[in-house]
């Protein structure tokens, strides 16, 4: 270990979550939260203006998804380690995040010690992978990348699936994602085809059973 301090960017649209994460990180003497953002746009502005060692990013953000932000950071600042933080279970997004280059995937019920260890490891260039996630990664590699149907969806298709499963109508989904209703309808058709389902009700049941809804 060096004496250099670890600079962390927190990205979450809920101030109470950011406050809680900051307090957990402050239990470690060498970690400083030097930036906070509520949206991907704010986060990318900070990434371009400041130097960070680790970004702790929520999966669900108001303007784009945390996975979109992960991709943007990997393209713009590939040396900046990104830890994904989510209320979703391992089943929902972890494999997707790790395959996209995340340094780890953490759920919001973790302990302060686990969070601090993950940030330290990420800052040193390592990855925080739980035994459960490691097993799923091995299984995914062993099956040629196959897995649950939702793992075959694009990031946008996964967002649309979640909203459909939550009972949102096409027009409302279009408003939330800044898309046209016809584009959302196209996404819905692709989702049904890829998952082998034929109704929103079945999508809702599938999403519930696979931990895609919070």
C-alpha positions as MATLAB code, in Angstrom:
seq = 'XXXXXXXXXXXXXXXXXXXXXXXXXXXXXXXXXXXXXXXXXXXXXXXXXXXXXXXXXXXXXXXXXXXXXXXXXXXXXXXXXXXXXXXXXXXXXXXXXXXXXXXXXXXXXXXXXXXXXXXXXXXXXXXXXXXXXXXXXXXXXXXXXXXXXXXXXXXXXXXXXXXXXXXXXXXXXXXXXXXXXXXXXXXXXXXXXXXXXXXXXXXXXXXXXXXXXX';
ca = [
       0.000    0.000    0.000;
       1.143    3.540   -0.760;
       0.274    6.629    1.245;
      -1.576    8.171   -1.722;
      -5.195    8.870   -0.995;
      -7.989    7.285   -3.038;
     -10.228    9.830   -4.784;
     -13.804    8.636   -5.245;
     -16.665    9.913   -7.398;
     -20.165    9.004   -6.160;
     -22.958    8.884   -8.731;
     -26.486    8.370   -7.402;
     -29.602   10.501   -7.785;
     -30.613    9.993   -4.134;
     -28.778   12.243   -1.681;
     -29.561    9.912    1.215;
     -27.770    7.056   -0.588;
     -24.772    9.244   -1.398;
     -24.596   10.378    2.241;
     -24.694    6.786    3.443;
     -22.010    5.629    1.025;
     -19.838    8.620    1.885;
     -20.083    7.851    5.596;
     -19.130    4.221    4.995;
     -16.113    5.245    2.936;
     -15.032    7.758    5.554;
     -14.453    4.869    7.956;
     -11.282    4.275    5.929;
      -8.588    6.830    6.556;
      -7.221    6.998    3.018;
     -10.449    7.358    0.988;
     -11.826   10.781    0.041;
     -15.113   11.421   -1.776;
     -13.996   14.304   -3.989;
     -16.988   14.451   -6.321;
     -20.706   13.702   -6.363;
     -23.214   13.624   -9.216;
     -26.904   12.843   -9.657;
     -26.913   12.202  -13.419;
     -24.658   10.748  -16.088;
     -24.259   14.219  -17.580;
     -23.022   15.665  -14.281;
     -20.795   12.655  -13.743;
     -19.111   12.939  -17.138;
     -18.516   16.655  -16.594;
     -16.732   15.863  -13.323;
     -14.786   12.984  -14.907;
     -13.498   15.362  -17.569;
     -12.700   18.169  -15.110;
     -11.175   16.202  -12.227;
      -9.044   13.146  -11.578;
     -10.630   10.224   -9.724;
      -9.334    6.771   -8.884;
     -12.689    5.036   -8.448;
     -16.266    5.872   -9.469;
     -19.101    4.280   -7.487;
     -22.073    4.350   -9.852;
     -25.733    3.486   -9.282;
     -27.334    1.335  -11.973;
     -30.524    3.460  -12.055;
     -29.993    7.119  -12.969;
     -32.576    9.628  -14.208;
     -31.099   10.532  -17.607;
     -29.268    7.379  -18.704;
     -28.548    4.060  -17.047;
     -25.477    3.430  -14.934;
     -24.393    0.945  -17.588;
     -24.467    3.756  -20.153;
     -22.260    5.804  -17.827;
     -19.922    2.835  -17.373;
     -19.513    2.617  -21.138;
     -18.886    6.367  -21.430;
     -16.267    6.329  -18.676;
     -14.535    3.287  -20.170;
     -14.317    5.108  -23.500;
     -13.216    8.464  -22.049;
     -11.120    7.485  -19.007;
     -10.296    3.765  -19.306;
      -8.001    3.877  -16.261;
     -10.807    5.067  -13.967;
     -12.144    2.036  -12.090;
     -15.938    1.820  -11.915;
     -17.833   -0.031   -9.190;
     -21.525   -0.542   -9.909;
     -23.910   -0.081   -6.976;
     -27.467   -1.354   -7.223;
     -30.600   -2.423   -5.400;
     -30.929   -5.182   -7.982;
     -29.814   -8.713   -7.236;
     -26.766  -10.354   -8.753;
     -29.060  -11.944  -11.329;
     -30.099   -8.683  -12.905;
     -27.069   -6.723  -14.066;
     -23.840   -8.063  -12.571;
     -22.667  -10.186  -15.485;
     -23.466   -7.434  -17.941;
     -21.537   -4.867  -15.876;
     -18.453   -7.052  -15.412;
     -18.359   -7.944  -19.107;
     -18.464   -4.210  -19.897;
     -15.397   -3.608  -17.749;
     -16.744   -2.748  -14.306;
     -14.338   -3.325  -11.415;
     -17.123   -4.848   -9.346;
     -20.840   -5.056   -8.632;
     -22.187   -4.201   -5.194;
     -25.709   -4.325   -3.804;
     -26.878   -1.547   -1.496;
     -27.172   -3.823    1.536;
     -23.401   -4.339    1.752;
     -21.415   -3.571    4.884;
     -19.039   -0.633    5.187;
     -16.122   -3.045    5.336;
     -17.082   -4.714    2.060;
     -17.516   -1.365    0.330;
     -14.157   -0.075    1.564;
     -12.401   -3.289    0.528;
     -13.980   -3.084   -2.932;
     -12.872    0.538   -3.411;
      -9.336   -0.263   -2.268;
      -9.119   -3.246   -4.603;
     -10.528   -1.268   -7.541;
      -8.068    1.580   -6.922;
      -5.218   -0.937   -7.151;
      -6.479   -2.241  -10.490;
      -8.246   -5.315   -9.144;
     -11.849   -6.476   -9.284;
     -14.319   -7.106   -6.483;
     -16.130  -10.312   -7.423;
     -18.238  -12.285   -4.950;
     -18.053  -16.111   -5.024;
     -21.595  -16.195   -6.439;
     -20.739  -13.804   -9.246;
     -17.479  -15.634   -9.983;
     -19.436  -18.863  -10.393;
     -21.901  -17.209  -12.751;
     -19.050  -15.764  -14.822;
     -17.465  -19.181  -15.131;
     -20.803  -20.709  -16.131;
     -21.404  -17.970  -18.706;
     -17.978  -18.558  -20.255;
     -18.555  -22.309  -20.224;
     -21.810  -21.959  -22.122;
     -20.359  -19.615  -24.713;
     -21.826  -16.516  -23.110;
     -25.328  -17.898  -22.952;
     -27.563  -17.646  -19.971;
     -30.904  -16.231  -18.955;
     -32.902  -14.605  -21.772;
     -32.569  -11.099  -20.299;
     -28.774  -11.389  -20.511;
     -29.162  -11.449  -24.305;
     -30.936   -8.068  -24.329;
     -29.234   -4.788  -25.092;
     -29.054   -2.210  -22.289;
     -31.950   -0.245  -23.796;
     -34.038   -3.379  -24.293;
     -33.468   -4.274  -20.643;
     -34.655   -0.819  -19.595;
     -37.800   -1.186  -21.700;
     -38.442   -4.665  -20.306;
     -38.276   -3.342  -16.740;
     -40.714   -0.529  -17.500;
     -43.131   -2.826  -19.328;
     -42.971   -5.279  -16.444;
     -43.698   -2.422  -14.034;
     -46.942   -1.741  -15.866;
     -45.919    1.389  -17.763;
     -47.670    2.091  -21.058;
     -45.816    2.530  -24.352;
     -46.374    6.301  -24.466;
     -45.125    6.761  -20.903;
     -42.042    4.629  -21.568;
     -41.332    6.769  -24.631;
     -41.473    9.885  -22.456;
     -39.227    8.419  -19.767;
     -36.580    7.213  -22.227;
     -36.890   10.148  -24.660;
     -37.894    7.858  -27.508;
     -40.797    7.769  -29.940;
     -43.693    5.401  -29.157;
     -42.988    3.501  -32.392;
     -39.380    2.937  -31.289;
     -40.567    1.598  -27.936;
     -42.998   -0.705  -29.761;
     -40.068   -2.010  -31.826;
     -38.062   -2.628  -28.663;
     -41.020   -4.483  -27.169;
     -41.220   -6.744  -30.218;
     -37.504   -7.528  -29.973;
     -37.809   -8.263  -26.262;
     -40.710  -10.653  -26.793;
     -38.811  -12.404  -29.570;
     -35.567  -12.749  -27.581;
     -37.281  -13.933  -24.405;
     -39.736  -16.215  -26.196;
     -42.738  -14.576  -24.535;
     -45.936  -13.190  -25.977;
     -47.411  -10.741  -23.465;
     -46.548   -8.018  -20.988;
     -47.993  -10.164  -18.212;
     -45.468  -12.907  -18.920;
     -42.689  -10.325  -19.073;
     -43.793   -9.021  -15.671;
     -43.706  -12.489  -14.143;
     -40.302  -13.175  -15.684;
     -38.904   -9.859  -14.427;
     -40.173  -10.531  -10.919;
     -38.767  -14.060  -10.831;
     -35.352  -12.882  -12.087;
     -34.876   -9.942   -9.738;
     -35.277   -7.269  -12.392;
     -37.812   -5.266  -10.371;
     -37.080   -3.426   -7.130;
];
